[in-house]
Coordinates of C-alpha atoms and ligand atoms in Angstrom, one line a residue:
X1 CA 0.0 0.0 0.0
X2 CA 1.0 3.7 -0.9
X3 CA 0.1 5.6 2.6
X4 CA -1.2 9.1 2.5
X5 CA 1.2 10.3 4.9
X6 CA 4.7 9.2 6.4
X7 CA 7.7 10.2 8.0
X8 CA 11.2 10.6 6.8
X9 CA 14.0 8.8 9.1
X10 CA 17.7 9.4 8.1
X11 CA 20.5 8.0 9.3
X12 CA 21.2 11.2 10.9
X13 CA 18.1 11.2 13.1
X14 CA 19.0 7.8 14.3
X15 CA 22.2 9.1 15.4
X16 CA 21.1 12.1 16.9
X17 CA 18.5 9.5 19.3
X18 CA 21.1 7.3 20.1
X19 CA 23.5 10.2 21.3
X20 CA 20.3 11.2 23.8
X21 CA 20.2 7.1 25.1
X22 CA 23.9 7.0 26.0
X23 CA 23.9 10.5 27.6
X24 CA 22.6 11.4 31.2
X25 CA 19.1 12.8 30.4
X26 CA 16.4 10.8 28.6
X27 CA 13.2 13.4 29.9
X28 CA 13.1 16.8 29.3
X29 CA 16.6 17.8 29.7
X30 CA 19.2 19.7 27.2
X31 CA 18.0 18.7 24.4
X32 CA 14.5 19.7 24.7
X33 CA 15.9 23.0 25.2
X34 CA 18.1 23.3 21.9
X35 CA 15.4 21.7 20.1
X36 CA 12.8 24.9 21.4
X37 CA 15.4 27.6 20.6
X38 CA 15.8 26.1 17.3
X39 CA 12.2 26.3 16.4
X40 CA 12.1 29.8 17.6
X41 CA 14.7 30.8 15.7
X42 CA 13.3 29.0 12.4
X43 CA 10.0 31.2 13.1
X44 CA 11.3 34.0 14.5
X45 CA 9.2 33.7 17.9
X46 CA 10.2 34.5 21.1
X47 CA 9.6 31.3 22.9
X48 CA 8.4 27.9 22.3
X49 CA 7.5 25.3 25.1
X50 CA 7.9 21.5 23.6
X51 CA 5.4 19.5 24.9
X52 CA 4.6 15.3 24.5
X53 CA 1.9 16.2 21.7
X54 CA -0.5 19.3 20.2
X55 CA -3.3 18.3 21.8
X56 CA -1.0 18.9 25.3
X57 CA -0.2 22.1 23.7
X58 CA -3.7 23.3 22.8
X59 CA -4.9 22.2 26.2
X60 CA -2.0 24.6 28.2
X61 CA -2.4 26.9 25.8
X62 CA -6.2 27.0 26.7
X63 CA -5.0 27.3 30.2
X64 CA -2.6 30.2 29.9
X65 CA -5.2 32.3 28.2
X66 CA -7.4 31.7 31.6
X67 CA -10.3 29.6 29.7
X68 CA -13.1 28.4 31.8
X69 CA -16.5 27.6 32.7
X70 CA -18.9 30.0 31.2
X71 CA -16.3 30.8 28.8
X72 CA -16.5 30.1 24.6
X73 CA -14.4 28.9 22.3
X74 CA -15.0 29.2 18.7
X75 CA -13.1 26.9 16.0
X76 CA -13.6 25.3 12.8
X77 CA -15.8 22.3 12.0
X78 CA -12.7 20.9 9.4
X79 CA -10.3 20.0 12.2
X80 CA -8.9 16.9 13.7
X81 CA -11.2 16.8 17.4
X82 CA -8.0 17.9 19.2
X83 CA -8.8 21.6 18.5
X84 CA -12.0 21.6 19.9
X85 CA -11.4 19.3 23.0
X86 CA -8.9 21.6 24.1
X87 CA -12.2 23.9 25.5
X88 CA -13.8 21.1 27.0
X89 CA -11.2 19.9 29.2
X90 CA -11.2 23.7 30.5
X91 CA -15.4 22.9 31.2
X92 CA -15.4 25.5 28.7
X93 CA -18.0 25.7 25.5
X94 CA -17.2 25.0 22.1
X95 CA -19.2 26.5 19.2
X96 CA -17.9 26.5 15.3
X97 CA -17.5 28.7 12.5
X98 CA -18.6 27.0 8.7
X99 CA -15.4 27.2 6.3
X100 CA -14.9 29.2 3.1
X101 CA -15.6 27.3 0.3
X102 CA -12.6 28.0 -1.8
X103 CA -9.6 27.3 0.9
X104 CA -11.7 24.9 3.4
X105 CA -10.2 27.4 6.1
X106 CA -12.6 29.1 9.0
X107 CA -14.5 31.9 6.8
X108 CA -13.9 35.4 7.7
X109 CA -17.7 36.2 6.6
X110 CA -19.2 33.2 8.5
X111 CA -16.8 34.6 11.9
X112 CA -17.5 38.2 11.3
X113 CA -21.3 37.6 11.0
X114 CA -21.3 35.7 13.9
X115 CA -19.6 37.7 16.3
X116 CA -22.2 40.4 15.5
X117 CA -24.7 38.0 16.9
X118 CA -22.9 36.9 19.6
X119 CA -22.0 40.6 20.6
X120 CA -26.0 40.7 20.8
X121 CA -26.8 37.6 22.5
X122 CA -23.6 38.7 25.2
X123 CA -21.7 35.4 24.2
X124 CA -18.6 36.9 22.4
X125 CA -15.6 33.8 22.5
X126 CA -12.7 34.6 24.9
X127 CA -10.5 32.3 22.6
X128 CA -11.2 31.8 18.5
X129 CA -8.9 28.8 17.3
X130 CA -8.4 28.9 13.4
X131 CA -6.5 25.7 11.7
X132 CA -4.1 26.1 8.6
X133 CA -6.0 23.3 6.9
X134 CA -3.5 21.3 4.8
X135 CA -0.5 24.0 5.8
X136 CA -1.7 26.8 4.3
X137 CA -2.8 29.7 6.7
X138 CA -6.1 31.1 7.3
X139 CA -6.4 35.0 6.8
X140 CA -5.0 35.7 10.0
X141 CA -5.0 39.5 9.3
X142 CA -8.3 39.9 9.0
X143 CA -8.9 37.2 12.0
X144 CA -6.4 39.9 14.4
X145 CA -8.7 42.8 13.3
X146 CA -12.2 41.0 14.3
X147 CA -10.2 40.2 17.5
X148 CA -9.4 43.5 18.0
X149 CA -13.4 44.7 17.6
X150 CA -14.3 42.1 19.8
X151 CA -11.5 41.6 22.2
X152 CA -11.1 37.8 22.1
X153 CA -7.6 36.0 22.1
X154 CA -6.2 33.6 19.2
X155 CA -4.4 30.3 19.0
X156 CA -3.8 29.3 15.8
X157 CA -3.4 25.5 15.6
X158 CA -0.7 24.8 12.7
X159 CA -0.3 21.5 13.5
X160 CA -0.4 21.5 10.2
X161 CA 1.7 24.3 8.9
X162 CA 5.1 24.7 10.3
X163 CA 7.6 25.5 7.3
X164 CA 4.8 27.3 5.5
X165 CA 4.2 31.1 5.7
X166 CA 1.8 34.0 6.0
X167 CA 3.0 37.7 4.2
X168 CA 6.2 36.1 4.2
X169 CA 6.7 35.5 7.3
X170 CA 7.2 32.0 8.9
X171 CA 3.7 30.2 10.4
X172 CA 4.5 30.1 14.5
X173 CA 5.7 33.8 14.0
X174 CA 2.1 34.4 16.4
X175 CA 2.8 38.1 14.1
X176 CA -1.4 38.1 14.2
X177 CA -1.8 35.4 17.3
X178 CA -1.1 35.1 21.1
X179 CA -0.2 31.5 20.6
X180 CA 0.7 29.6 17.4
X181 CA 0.8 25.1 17.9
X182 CA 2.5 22.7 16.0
X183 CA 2.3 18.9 15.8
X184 CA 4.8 16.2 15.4
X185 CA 3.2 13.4 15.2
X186 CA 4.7 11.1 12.2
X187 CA 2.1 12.1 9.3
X188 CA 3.0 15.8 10.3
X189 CA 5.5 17.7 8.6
X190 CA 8.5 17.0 11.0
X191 CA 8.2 14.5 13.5
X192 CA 9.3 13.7 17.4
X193 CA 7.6 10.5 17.6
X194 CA 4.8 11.9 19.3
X195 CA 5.1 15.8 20.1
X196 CA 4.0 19.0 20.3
X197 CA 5.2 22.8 20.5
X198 CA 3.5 25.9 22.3
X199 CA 4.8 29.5 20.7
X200 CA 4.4 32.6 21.6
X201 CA 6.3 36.4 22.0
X202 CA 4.7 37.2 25.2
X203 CA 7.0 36.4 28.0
X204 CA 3.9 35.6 30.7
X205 CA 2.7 33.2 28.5
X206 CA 5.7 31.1 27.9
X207 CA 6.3 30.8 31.7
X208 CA 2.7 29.7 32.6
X209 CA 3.3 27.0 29.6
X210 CA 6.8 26.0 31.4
X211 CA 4.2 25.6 34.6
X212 CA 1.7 23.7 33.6
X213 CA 3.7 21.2 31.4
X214 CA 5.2 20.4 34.6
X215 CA 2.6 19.8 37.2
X216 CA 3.1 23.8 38.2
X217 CA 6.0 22.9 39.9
X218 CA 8.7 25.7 40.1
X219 CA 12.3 25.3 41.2
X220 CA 13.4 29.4 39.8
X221 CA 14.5 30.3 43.0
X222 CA 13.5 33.8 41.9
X223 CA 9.8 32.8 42.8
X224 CA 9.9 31.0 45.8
X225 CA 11.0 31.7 49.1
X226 CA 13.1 28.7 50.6
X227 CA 16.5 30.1 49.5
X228 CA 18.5 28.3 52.2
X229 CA 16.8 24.9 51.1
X230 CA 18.5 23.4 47.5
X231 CA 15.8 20.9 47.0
X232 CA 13.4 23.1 47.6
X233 CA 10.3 23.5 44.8
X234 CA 6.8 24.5 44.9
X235 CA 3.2 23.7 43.0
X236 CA 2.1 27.1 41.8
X237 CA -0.6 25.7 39.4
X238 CA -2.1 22.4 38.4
X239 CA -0.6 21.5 36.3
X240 CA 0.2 18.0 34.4
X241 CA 3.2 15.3 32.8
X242 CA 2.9 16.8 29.4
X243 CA 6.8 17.0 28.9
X244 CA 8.8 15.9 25.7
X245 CA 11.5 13.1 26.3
X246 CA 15.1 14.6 25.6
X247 CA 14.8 11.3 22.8
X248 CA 12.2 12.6 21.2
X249 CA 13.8 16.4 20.8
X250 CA 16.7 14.9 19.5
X251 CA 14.7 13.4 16.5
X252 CA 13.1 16.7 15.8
X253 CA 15.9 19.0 16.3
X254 CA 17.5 16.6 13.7
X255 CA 14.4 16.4 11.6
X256 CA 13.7 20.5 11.4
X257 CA 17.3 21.0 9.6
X258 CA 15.5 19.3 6.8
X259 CA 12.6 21.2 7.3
X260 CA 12.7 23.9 4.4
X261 CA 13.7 20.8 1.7
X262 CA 10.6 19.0 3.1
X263 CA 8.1 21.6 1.8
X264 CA 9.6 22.0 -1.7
X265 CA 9.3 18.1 -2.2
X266 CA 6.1 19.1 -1.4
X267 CA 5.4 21.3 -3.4
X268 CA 7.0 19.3 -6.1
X269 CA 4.7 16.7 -5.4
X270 CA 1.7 18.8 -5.8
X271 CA 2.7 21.1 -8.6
X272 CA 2.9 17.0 -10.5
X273 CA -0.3 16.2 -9.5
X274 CA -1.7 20.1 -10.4
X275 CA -0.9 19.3 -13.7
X276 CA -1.8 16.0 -13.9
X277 CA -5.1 16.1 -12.7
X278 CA -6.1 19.4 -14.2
X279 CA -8.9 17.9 -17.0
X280 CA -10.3 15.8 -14.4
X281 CA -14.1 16.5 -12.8
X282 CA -12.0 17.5 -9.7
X283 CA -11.2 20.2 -7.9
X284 CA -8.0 20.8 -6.8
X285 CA -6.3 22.8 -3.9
X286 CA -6.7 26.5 -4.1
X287 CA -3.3 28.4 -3.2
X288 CA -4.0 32.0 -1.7
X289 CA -1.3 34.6 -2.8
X290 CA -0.5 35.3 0.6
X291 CA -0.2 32.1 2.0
X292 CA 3.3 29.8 1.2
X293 CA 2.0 26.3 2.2
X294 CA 3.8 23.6 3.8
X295 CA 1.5 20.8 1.9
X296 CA 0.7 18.8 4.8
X297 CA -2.3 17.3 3.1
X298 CA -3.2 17.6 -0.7
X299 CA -6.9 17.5 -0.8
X300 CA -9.4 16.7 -4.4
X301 CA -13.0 17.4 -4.4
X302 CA -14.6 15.0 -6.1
X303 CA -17.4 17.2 -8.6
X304 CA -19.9 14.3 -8.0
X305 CA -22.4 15.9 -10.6
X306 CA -20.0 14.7 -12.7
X307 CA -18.9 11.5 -12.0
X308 CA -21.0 8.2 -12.2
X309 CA -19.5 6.6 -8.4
X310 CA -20.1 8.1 -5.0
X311 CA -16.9 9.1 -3.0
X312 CA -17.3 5.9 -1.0
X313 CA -17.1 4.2 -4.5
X314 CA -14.1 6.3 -5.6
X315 CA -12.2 6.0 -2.8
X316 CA -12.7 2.1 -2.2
X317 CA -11.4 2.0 -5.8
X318 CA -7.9 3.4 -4.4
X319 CA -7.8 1.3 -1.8
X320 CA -8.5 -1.7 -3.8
X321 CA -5.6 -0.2 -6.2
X322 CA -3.3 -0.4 -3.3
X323 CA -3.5 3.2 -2.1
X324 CA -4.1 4.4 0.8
X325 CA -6.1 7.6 0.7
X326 CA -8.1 9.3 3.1
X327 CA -10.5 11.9 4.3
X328 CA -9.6 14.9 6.3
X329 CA -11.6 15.7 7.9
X330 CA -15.2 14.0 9.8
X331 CA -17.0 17.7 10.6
X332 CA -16.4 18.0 14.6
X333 CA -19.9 19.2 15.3
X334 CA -21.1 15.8 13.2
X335 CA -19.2 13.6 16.0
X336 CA -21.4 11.4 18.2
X337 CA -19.9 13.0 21.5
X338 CA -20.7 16.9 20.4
X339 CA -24.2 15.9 19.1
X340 CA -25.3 13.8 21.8
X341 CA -23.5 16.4 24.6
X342 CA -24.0 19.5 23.0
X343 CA -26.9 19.6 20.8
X344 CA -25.2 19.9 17.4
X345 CA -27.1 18.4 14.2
X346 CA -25.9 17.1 10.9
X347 CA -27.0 20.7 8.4
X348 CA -25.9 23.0 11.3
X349 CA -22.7 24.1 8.8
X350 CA -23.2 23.4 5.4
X351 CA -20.3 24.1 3.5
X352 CA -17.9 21.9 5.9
X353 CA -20.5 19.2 5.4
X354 CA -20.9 19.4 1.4
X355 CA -16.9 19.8 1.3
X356 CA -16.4 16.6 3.8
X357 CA -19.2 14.6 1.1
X358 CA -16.5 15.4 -1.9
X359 CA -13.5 15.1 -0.1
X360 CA -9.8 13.1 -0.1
X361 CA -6.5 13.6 0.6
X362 CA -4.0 11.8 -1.7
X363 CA -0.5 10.9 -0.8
X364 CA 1.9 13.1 0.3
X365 CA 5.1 13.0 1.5
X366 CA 8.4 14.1 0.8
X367 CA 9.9 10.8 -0.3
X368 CA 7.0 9.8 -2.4
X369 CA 8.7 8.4 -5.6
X370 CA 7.9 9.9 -9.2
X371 CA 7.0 6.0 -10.1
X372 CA 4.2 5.9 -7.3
X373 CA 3.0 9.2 -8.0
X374 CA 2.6 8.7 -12.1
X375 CA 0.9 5.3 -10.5
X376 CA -1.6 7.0 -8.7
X377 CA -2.4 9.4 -10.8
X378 CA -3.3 6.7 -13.7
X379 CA -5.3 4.9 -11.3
X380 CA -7.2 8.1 -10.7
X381 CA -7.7 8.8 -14.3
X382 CA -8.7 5.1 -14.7
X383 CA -11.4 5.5 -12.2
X384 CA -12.6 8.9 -13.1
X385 CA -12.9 8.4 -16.9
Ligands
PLP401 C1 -2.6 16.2 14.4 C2 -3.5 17.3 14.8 C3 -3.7 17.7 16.1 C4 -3.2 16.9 17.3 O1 -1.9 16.6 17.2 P1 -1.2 15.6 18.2 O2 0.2 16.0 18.2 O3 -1.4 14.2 17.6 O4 -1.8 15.8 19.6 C5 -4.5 18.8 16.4 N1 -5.0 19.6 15.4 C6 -4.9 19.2 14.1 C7 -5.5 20.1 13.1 C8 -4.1 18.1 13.8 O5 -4.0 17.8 12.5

């Protein structure tokens, strides 16, 4: 089978993890460190807090942004659950915003027009949390001047989207955001195994982060008041076990020096498949002038009015052909736990549910081979015509 998504693991990476196993530290140690200056530097952010996955991240960064009960948080329906779980484990409420039809991003129409109700009905978000679908970024100018009207605070999940850019400047920058996420889990774009990393420029938030991804234990002796006692520490928060592993840092530190190469096989792989699939009854990923995109995912829309099978028929028909597609993603507010708990119903946001009917991502990843690519694309054509 030809996956849709896999890692990349060079000899160097395995070096770099086998360095960590015969040192001293195998948690959190110096390695974490280098590997959170060097993401900082590659997005020209102040800090970043590594963390054992994005979900951890969104969760703390939920935290540091004082989300609670009573409190909303608005995201979009397109998004892996993560991004909207984060609110509930702050006994927060979730609400979502339907997606532009064109980029499959949260629409800045659909958010404007609804903070103007929500303004009305007194239930303005404290937190909106916009995903760079597929890597490339959501208009997060516009999305910093509604939050400016209307006073909420913005996490962009790019768990997605680290190596791709906004104006130019590198996604995890937070230039528009108070905290920016990334992923590393092994379909993402750099991997640690399992990982996560919290950025942001504002020095408050970056030490609650260091808090809470430690059970809110402290040991700066600049905040606590036993200076005669070494082993002294104190809890300052709750917080939880959501460090990285020194191991795992050392595999993206190692990983993110091949970071830029990465997104132009990418983008190779797409501009192939652009061409390729251009006279089909698809349609294929729209690319915003602002936006450089990292290509996590590369999504087709199926233009069913056209085409004799259903998507369940079209994408069995890949599988069957050995290739492993898949669909990205199952609208959040569509899930079991948020209709039975919540009250959401299947029509509630139509454009993420007529895009999720036509939808599926086709492989990509940067050592996808020319020969599996041309494959793929015949057995799409086959199918299609
Ligand atoms: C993968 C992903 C997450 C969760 O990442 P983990 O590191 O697996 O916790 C969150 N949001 C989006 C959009 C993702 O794709």
């Amino acid at each position: 089978m030809i996956p849709y998504g896999r890692q990349d693991i060079q000899q160097s990476d395995i070096d770099a993890v086998i360095e960590v196993l015969n040192s001293n530290f195998l948690t959190q140690g110096p390695k974490v460190t280098e590997f959170e200056k060097a993401v900082a530097h590659y997005c020209h952010t102040k800090y970043g807090v590594a963390v054992n996955s994005a979900t951890s991240a969104l969760h703390i960064a939920c935290m540091a942004l004082d989300l609670g009960t009573s409190d909303w948080l608005w995201t979009t329906p397109i998004t892996f659950v993560a991004s909207a779980n984060c609110a509930l484990y702050c006994n927060a409420q979730v609400d979502f915003v339907d997606i532009d039809p064109i980029t499959y991003n949260i629409s800045i129409a659909a958010l404007e027009a609804k903070l103007e109700q929500a303004q009305i009905d007194n239930q303005l978000p404290k937190i909106v949390i916009p995903v760079h679908l597929a890597g490339q970024s959501c208009d997060m100018q516009k999305i910093y001047e509604l939050s400016q009207r209307y006073g909420f605070k913005i996490i962009e999940d790019a768990s997605h989207a680290i190596g791709g850019s906004y104006q130019n400047k590198k996604i995890g920058s937070c230039q528009y955001s108070d905290i920016t996420v990334f992923s590393f889990h092994p379909v993402k774009i750099i991997t640690t195994g399992e990982g996560g990393m919290a950025m942001t420029n504002d020095p408050k938030i970056a030490a609650k982060f260091m808090l809470l991804r430690s059970h809110g234990i402290t040991r700066d002796k600049s905040l606590i008041n036993h200076d005669n006692e070494p082993w002294y520490y104190e809890q300052h928060e709750l917080g939880y076990n959501y460090r990285m592993t020194d191991i795992a840092a050392a595999l993206g530190a190692s990983q993110l020096t091949r970071l830029d190469e990465y997104v132009a096989q990418r983008h190779a792989i797409a501009h192939r498949y652009n061409e390729a699939l251009a006279d089909l009854p698809l349609t294929l990923p729209y690319q915003a002038d602002v936006s450089h995109s990292s290509y996590h995912l590369y999504i087709i829309r199926l233009n069913l009015q056209e085409i004799e099978l259903s998507r369940l028929e079209v994408f069995n028909q890949l599988r069957d052909a050995g290739i492993s597609v898949n669909v990205h993603y199952i609208p959040v507010h569509t899930q079991p736990y948020y209709k039975d708990n919540f009250g959401f119903q299947k029509g509630d946001f139509v454009n993420s549910e007529k895009y999720y009917a036509e939808a599926i991502s086709l492989p990509m990843y940067p050592t996808l081979k020319d020969s599996e690519q041309d494959y793929i694309i015949e057995q799409i054509k086959r199918i299609l015509d």
